[in-house]
Tab-separated table of C-alpha atoms in Angstrom:
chain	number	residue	atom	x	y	z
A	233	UNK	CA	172.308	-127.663	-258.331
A	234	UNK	CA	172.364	-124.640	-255.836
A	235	UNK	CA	175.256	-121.610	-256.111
A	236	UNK	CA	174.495	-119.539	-253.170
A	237	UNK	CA	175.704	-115.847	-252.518
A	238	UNK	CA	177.083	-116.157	-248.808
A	239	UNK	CA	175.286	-113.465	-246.970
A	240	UNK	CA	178.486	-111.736	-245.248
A	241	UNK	CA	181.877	-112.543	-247.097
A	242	UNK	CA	185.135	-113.659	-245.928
A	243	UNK	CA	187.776	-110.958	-246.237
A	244	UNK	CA	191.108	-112.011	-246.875
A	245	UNK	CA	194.143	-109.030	-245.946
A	246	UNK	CA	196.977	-109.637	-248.642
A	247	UNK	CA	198.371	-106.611	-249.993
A	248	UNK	CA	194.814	-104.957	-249.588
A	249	UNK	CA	191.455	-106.421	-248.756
A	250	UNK	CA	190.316	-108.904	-251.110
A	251	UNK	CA	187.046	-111.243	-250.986
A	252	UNK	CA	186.994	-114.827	-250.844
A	253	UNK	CA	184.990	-115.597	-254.473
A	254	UNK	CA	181.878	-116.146	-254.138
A	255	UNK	CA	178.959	-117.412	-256.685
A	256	UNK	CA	176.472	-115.104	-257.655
A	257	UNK	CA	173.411	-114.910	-259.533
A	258	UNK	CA	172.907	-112.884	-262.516
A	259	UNK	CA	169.752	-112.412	-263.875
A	260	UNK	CA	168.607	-110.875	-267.249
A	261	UNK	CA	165.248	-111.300	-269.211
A	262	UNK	CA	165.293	-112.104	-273.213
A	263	UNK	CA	164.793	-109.531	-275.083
A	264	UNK	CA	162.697	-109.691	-277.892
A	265	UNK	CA	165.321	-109.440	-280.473
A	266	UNK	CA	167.036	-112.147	-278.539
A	267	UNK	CA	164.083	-114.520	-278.760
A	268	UNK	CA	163.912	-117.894	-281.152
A	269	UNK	CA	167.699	-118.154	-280.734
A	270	UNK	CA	169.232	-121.522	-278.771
A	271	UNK	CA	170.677	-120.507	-275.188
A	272	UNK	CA	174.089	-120.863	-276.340
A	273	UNK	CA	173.632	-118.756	-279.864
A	274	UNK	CA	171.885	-115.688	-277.649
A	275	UNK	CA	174.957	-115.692	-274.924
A	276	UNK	CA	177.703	-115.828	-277.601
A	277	UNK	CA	176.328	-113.310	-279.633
A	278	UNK	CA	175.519	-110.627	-276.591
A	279	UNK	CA	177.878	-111.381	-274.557
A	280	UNK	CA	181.274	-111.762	-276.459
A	281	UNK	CA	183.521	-111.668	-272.907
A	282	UNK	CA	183.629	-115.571	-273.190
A	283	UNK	CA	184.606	-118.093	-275.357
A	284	UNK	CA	181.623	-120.119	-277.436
A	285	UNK	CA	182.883	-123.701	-275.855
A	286	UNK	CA	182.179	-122.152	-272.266
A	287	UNK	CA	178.163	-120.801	-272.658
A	288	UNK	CA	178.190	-124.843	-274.173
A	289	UNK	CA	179.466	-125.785	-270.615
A	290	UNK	CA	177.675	-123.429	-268.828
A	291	UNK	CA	174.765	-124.657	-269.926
A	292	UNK	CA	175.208	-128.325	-269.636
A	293	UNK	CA	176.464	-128.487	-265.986
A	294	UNK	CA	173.360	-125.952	-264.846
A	295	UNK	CA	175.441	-123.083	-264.887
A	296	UNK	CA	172.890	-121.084	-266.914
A	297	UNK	CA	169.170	-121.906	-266.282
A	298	UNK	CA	166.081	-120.742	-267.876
A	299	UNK	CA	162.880	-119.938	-265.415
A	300	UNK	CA	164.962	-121.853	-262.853
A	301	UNK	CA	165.758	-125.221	-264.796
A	302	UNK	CA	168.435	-126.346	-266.522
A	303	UNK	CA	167.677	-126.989	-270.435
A	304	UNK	CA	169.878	-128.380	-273.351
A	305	UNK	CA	172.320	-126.203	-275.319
A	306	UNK	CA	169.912	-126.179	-278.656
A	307	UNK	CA	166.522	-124.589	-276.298
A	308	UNK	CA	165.138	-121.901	-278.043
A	309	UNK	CA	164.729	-118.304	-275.826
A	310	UNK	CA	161.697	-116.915	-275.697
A	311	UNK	CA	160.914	-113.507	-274.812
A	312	UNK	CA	160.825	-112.149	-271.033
A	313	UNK	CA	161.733	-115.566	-270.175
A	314	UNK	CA	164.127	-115.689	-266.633
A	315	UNK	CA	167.577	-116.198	-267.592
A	316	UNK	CA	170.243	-116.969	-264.473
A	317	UNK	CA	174.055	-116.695	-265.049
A	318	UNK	CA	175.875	-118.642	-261.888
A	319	UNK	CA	179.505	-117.202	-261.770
A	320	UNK	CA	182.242	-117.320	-259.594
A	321	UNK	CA	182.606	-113.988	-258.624
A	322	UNK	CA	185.971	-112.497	-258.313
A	323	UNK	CA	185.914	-108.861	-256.684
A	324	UNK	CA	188.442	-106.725	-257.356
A	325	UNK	CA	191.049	-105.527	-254.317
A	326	UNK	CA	190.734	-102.255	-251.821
A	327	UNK	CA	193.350	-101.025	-249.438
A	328	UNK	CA	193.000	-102.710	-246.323
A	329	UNK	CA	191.938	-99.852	-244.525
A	330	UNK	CA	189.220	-100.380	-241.943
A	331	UNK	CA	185.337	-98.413	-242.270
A	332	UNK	CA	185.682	-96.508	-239.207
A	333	UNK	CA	182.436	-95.672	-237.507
A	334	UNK	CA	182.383	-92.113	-236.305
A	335	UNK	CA	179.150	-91.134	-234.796
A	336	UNK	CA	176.110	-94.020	-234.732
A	337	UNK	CA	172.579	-92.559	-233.655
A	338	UNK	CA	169.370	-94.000	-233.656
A	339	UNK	CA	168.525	-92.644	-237.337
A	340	UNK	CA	171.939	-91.795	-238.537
A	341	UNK	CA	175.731	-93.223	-239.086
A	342	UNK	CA	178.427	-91.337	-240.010
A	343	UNK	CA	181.550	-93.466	-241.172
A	344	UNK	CA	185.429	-92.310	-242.090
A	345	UNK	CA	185.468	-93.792	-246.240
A	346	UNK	CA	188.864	-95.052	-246.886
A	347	UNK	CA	189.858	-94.157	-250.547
A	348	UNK	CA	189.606	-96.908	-253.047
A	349	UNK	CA	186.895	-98.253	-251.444
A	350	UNK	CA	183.348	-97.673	-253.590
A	351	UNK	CA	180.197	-96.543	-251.520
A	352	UNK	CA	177.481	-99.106	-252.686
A	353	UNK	CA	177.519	-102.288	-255.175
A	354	UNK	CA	178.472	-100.777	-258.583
A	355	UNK	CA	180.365	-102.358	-261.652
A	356	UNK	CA	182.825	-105.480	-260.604
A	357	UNK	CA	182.378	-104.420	-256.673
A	358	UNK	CA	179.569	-106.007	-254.308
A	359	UNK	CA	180.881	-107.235	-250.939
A	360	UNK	CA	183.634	-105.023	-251.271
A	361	UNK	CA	181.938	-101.717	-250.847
A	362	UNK	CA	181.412	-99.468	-247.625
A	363	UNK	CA	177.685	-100.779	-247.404
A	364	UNK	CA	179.035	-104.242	-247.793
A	365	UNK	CA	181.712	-104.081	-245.450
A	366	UNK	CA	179.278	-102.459	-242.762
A	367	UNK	CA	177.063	-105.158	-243.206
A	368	UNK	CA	179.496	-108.228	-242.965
A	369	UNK	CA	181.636	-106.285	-240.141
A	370	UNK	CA	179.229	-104.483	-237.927
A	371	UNK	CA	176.128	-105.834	-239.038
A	372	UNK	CA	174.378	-102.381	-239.976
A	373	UNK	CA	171.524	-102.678	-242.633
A	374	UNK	CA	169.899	-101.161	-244.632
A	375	UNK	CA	171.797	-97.927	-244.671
A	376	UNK	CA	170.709	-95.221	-247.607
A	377	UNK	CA	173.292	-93.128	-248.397
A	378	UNK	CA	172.740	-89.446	-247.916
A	379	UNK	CA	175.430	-88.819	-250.451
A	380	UNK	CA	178.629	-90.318	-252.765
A	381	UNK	CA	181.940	-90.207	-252.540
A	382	UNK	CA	184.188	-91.203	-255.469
A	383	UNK	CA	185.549	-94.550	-254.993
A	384	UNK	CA	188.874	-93.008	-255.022
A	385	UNK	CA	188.202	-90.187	-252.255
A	386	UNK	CA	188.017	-90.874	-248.736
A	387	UNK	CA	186.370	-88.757	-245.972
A	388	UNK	CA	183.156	-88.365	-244.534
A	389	UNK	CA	180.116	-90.160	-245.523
A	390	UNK	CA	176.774	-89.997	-243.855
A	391	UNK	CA	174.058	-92.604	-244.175
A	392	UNK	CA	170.560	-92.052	-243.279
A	393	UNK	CA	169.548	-95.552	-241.207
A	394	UNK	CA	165.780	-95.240	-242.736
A	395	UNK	CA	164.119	-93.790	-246.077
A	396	UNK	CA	162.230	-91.145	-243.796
A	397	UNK	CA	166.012	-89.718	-242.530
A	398	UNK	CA	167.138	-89.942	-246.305
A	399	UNK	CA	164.514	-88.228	-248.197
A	400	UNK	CA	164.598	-85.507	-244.803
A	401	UNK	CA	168.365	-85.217	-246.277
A	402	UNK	CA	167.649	-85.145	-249.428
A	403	UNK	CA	164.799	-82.697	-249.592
A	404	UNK	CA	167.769	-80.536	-247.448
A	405	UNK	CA	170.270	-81.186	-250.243
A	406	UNK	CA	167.814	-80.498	-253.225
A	407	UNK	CA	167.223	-76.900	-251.581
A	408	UNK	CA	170.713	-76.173	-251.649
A	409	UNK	CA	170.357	-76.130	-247.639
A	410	UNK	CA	173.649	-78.288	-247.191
A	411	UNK	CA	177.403	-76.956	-247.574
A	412	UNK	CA	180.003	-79.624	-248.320
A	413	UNK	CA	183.689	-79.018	-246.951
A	414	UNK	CA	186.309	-80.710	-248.954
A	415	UNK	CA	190.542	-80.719	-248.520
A	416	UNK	CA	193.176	-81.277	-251.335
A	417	UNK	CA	196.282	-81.991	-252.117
A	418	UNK	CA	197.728	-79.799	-255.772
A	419	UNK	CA	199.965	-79.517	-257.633
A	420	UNK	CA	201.875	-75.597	-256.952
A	421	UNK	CA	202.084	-72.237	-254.305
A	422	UNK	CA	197.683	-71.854	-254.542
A	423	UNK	CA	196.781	-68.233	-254.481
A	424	UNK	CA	196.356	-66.732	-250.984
A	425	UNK	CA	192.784	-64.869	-252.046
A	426	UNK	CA	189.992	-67.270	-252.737
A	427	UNK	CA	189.303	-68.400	-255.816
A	428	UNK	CA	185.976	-69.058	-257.449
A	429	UNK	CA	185.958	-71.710	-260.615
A	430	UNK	CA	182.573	-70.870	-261.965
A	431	UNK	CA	182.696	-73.411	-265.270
A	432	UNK	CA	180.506	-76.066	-266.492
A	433	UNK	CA	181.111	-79.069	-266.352
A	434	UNK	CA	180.402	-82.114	-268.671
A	435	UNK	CA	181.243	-85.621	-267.494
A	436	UNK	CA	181.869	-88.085	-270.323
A	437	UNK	CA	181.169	-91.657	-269.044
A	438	UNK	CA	182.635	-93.563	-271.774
A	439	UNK	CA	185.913	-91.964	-270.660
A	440	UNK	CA	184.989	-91.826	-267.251
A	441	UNK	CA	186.094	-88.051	-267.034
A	442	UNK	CA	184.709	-84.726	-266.826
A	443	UNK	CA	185.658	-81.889	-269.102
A	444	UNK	CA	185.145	-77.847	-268.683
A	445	UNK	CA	183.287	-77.439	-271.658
A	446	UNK	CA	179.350	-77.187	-272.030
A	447	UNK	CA	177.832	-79.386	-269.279
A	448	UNK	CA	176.059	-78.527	-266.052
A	449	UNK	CA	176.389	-75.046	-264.264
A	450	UNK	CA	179.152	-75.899	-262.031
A	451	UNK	CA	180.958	-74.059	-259.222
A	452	UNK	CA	183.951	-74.419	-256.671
A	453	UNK	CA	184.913	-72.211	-254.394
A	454	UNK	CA	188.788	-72.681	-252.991
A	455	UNK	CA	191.129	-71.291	-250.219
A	456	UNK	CA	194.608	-72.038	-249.405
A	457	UNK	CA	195.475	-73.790	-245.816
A	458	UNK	CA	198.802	-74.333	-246.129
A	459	UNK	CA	201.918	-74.980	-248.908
A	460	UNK	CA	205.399	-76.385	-248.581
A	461	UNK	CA	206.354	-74.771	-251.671
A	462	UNK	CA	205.718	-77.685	-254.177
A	463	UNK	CA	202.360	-78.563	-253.361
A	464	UNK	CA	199.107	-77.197	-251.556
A	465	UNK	CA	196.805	-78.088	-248.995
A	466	UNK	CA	193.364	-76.498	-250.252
A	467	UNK	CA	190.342	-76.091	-248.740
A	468	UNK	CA	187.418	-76.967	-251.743
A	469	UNK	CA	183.826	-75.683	-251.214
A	470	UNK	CA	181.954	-77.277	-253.943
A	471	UNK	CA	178.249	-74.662	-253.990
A	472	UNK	CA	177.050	-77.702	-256.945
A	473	UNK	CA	177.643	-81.877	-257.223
A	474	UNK	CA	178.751	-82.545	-260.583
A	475	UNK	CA	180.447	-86.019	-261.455
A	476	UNK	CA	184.532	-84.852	-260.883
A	477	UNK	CA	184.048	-81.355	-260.443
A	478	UNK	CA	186.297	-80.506	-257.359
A	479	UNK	CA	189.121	-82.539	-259.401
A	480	UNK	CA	188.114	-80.960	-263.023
A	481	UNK	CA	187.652	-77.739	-261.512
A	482	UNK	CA	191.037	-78.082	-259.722
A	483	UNK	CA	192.754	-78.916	-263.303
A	484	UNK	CA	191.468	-75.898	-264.785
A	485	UNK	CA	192.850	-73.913	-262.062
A	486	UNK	CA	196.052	-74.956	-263.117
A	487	UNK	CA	196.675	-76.654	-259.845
A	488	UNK	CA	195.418	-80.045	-260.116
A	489	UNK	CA	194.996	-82.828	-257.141
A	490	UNK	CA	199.263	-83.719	-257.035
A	491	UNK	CA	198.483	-87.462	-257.266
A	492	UNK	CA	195.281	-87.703	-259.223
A	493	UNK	CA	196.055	-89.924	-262.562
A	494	UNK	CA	192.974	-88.935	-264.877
A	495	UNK	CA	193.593	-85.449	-264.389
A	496	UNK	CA	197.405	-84.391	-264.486
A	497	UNK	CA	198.855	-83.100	-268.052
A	498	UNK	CA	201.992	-84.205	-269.133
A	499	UNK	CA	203.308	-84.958	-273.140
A	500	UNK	CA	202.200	-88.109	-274.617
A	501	UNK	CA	204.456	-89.915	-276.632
A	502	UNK	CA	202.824	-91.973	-279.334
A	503	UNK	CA	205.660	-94.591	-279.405
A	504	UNK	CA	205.192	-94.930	-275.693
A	505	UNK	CA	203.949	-98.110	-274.656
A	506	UNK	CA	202.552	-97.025	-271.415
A	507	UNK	CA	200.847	-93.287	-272.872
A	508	UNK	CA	198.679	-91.966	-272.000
A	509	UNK	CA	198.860	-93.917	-268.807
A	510	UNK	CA	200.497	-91.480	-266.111
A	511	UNK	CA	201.864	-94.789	-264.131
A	512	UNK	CA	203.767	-97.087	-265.522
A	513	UNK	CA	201.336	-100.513	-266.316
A	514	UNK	CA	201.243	-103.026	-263.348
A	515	UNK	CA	201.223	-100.723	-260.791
A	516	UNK	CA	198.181	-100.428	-258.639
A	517	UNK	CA	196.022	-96.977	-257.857
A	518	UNK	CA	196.386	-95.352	-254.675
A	519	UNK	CA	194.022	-93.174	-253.001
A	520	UNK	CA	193.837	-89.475	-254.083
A	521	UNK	CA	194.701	-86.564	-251.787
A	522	UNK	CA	190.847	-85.896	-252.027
A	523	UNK	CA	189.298	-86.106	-248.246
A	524	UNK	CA	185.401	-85.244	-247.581
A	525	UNK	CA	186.007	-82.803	-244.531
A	526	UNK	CA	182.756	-82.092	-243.230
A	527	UNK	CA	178.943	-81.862	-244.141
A	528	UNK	CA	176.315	-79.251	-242.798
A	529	UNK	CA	172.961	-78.548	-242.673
A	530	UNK	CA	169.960	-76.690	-240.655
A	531	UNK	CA	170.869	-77.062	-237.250
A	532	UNK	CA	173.368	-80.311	-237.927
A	533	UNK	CA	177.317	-81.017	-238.725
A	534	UNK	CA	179.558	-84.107	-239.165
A	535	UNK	CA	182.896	-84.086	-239.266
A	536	UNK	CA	185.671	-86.567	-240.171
A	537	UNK	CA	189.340	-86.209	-239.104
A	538	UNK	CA	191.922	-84.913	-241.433
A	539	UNK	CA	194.466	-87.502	-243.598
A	540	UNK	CA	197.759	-87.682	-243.071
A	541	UNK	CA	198.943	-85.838	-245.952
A	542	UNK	CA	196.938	-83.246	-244.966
């Protein structure tokens, strides 16, 4: 019995993009304190997502092999052996926004990111991902990519279309040779002068959220482009690369991105059944009013077009 990965997806457009499911391989080797327990013991006790009566099926119907062959529930691991996992991968949903290709030379692409959209296969996302989508859609590959982009920001993104272009980039990057041009969306009238948040910056990943306390040497530089009186357009020159900082250091401004969930204050109520939750549950994630503006180096600049809210 065969579950095979199809090597460009099927994208379905229903109130985003979505990908048809898909089976999937995963692959893990036993561990040694995993060893001389049955198949269906080792999955129930390390991973707890599923019910027993499932790894039972799983393993019966081929669904979980060992070394490539199917066994019976009561085989006995042993260590380093190959262990496959055949799922039926459901992705989770991106706006239906398109990967727009914005310059395409011989060793470089530069693409317009829409927000919600992650760069490269990470967590529950594979096909839907910029690489993936420029794969399936335009039928780039490989593509290395110079830099990252929060799945939730949108903007430019350059990819180097060989490891000779990316390590040229990233021996530019790692000598502080490349400025990075970011606009915002906050929360208030911004100061007219620039202002300079020089904090550190220490990203939590078990929250998934940076805080201004300890951490990395981290500094943003911002300037005001425009205001409407209730929020600001701000131009965000980020001098390091720490996880969140534009939107952390933006917080601790006092004028945080105007639509950003993880990083707006407001009074928690502990009888609240959606706190601390800014959004109500059920309702879906937009992008943030975070856009990658332009990237420069030695001789080289890429730009991407503004948003609309800009």
């Amino acid at each position: 019995i065969v579950w095979q990965t199809p090597a460009n997806p099927e994208y379905i457009f229903r109130n985003g993009r979505h990908v048809r499911p898909y089976y999937f391989e995963f692959i893990c080797h036993v561990k040694p304190r995993w060893a001389g327990k049955t198949i269906v013991d080792m999955f129930a006790d390390e991973f707890k997502g599923r019910p027993y009566e499932y790894y039972v099926s799983a393993v019966k119907s081929g669904r979980i092999q060992v070394d490539g062959q199917i066994v019976h529930i009561s085989y006995i691991v042993q260590s380093s052996q190959k262990i496959s996992h055949f799922l039926h991968r459901h992705e989770p949903p991106v706006m239906a926004c398109d990967v727009s290709i914005l310059q395409k030379e011989p060793d470089i692409l530069t693409v317009c990111k829409p927000a919600s959209v992650p760069v490269h296969p990470c967590g529950q996302y594979r096909k839907n991902t910029v690489v993936g989508i420029l794969q399936a859609e335009h039928g780039l590959a490989p593509l290395f990519p110079v830099h990252r982009l929060d799945r939730l920001v949108s903007g430019l993104l350059i990819f180097a279309r060989n490891a000779a272009k990316a390590d040229h980039f990233r021996q530019q990057i790692e000598a502080g040779k490349v400025q990075k041009e970011y606009i915002a969306k906050v929360v208030g009238i911004f100061p007219e002068e620039e202002l300079v948040v020089d904090v550190n910056v220490d990203y939590n990943a078990r929250e998934g959220k940076s805080y201004v306390v300890k951490g990395k040497v981290a500094c943003t530089k911002f300037t005001k482009i425009s205001t409407n009186g209730i929020h600001s357009v701000v131009l965000c020159k980020p001098v390091t690369g720490r996880t969140h900082q534009i939107r952390v250091h933006l917080q601790y401004s006092g004028h945080p991105i105007a639509n950003d969930m993880l990083y707006l204050s407001f009074d928690i109520d502990p009888m609240c059944t959606n706190c601390p939750n800014l959004a109500p549950k059920g309702y879906e994630e937009d992008g943030l009013w975070l856009h990658c503006l332009r990237y420069s180096g030695p001789s080289w600049k890429y730009e991407c077009p503004s948003p609309d809210w800009a």
